[in-house]
Short mmCIF file of C-alpha atoms in Angstrom, two decimals:
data_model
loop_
_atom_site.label_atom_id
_atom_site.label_comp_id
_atom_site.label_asym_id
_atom_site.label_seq_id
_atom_site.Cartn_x
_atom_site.Cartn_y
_atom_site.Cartn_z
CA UNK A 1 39.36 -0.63 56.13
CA UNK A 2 40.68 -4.34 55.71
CA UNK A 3 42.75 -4.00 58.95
CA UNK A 4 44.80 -6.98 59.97
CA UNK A 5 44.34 -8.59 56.42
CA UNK A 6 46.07 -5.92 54.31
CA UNK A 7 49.03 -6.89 56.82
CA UNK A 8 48.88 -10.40 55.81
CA UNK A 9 49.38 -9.82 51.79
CA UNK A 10 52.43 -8.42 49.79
CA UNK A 11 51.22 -6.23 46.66
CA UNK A 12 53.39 -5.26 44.50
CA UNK A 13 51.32 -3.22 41.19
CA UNK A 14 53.02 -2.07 37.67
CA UNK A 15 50.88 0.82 36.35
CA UNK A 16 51.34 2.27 33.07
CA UNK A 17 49.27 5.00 31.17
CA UNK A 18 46.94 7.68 32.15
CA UNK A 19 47.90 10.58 34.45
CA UNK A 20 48.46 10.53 37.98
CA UNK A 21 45.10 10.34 39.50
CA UNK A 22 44.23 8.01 37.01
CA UNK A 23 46.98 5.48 38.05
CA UNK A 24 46.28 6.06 42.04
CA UNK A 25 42.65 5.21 41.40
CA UNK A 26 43.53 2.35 39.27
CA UNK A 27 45.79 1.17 41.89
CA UNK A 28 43.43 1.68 44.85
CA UNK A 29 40.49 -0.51 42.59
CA UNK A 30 43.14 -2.95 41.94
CA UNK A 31 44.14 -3.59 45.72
CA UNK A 32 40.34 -3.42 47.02
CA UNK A 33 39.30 -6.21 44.58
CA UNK A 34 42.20 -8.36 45.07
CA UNK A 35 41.71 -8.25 48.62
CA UNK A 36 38.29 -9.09 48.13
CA UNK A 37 39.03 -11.79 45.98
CA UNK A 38 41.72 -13.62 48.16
CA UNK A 39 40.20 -13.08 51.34
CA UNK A 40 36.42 -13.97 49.98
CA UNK A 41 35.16 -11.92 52.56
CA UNK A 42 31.19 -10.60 51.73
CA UNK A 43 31.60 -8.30 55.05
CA UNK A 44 35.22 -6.70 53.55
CA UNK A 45 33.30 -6.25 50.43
CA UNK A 46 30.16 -4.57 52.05
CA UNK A 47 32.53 -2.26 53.89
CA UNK A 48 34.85 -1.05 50.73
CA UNK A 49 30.85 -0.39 48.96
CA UNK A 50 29.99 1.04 52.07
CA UNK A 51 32.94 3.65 51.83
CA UNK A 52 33.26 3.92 48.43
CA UNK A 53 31.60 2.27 45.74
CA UNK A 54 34.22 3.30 42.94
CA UNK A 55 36.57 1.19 44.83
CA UNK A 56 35.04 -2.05 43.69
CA UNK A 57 33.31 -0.51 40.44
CA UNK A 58 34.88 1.56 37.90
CA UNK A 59 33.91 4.58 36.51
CA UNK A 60 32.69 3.63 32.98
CA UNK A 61 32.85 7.11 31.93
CA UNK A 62 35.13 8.33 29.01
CA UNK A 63 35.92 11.67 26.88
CA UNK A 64 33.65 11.71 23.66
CA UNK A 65 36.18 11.74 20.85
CA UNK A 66 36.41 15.12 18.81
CA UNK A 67 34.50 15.60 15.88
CA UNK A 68 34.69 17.44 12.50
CA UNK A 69 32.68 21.20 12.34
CA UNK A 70 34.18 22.21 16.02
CA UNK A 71 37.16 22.92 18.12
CA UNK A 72 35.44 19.80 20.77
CA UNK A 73 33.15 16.61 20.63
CA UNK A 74 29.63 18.57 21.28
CA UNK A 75 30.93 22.64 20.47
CA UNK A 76 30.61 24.19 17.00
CA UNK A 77 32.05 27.31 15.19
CA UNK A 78 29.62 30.21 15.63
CA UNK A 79 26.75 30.25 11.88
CA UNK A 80 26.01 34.27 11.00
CA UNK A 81 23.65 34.65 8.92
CA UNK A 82 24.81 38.36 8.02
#
């Protein structure tokens, strides 16, 4: 998508924690925004939302810690009543 300018820039990223997804995605937000940033282009921007919007915004999404009464964060051991 950047063309000619990703050409023009060395990256070089360190990424440490989370699985692999997790890491490529972080990487591929990392690169879009820097990109962004150095070449303060509104059009490169426009494109990258254009494509794919997680690519300049993260996912603010996150697993709902576990708690007591349940094997999970919302599920519950089975009441009987008999």
């Amino acid at each position: 998508l950047a063309g000619d300018l990703a050409n023009e820039v060395d990256i070089n990223i360190n990424v440490v924690g989370g699985g692999v997804m997790g890491q490529a995605e972080a990487a591929r937000m990392v690169i879009a925004k820097g990109l962004v940033q150095w070449s303060q282009d509104m059009d490169l921007k426009e494109k990258f939302i254009q494509y794919d919007r997680t690519m300049l915004v993260g996912d603010p999404r996150r697993s709902e810690p576990k708690k007591y009464g349940g094997p999970g964060a919302r599920a519950r051991k089975q009441k009987s009543y008999r």
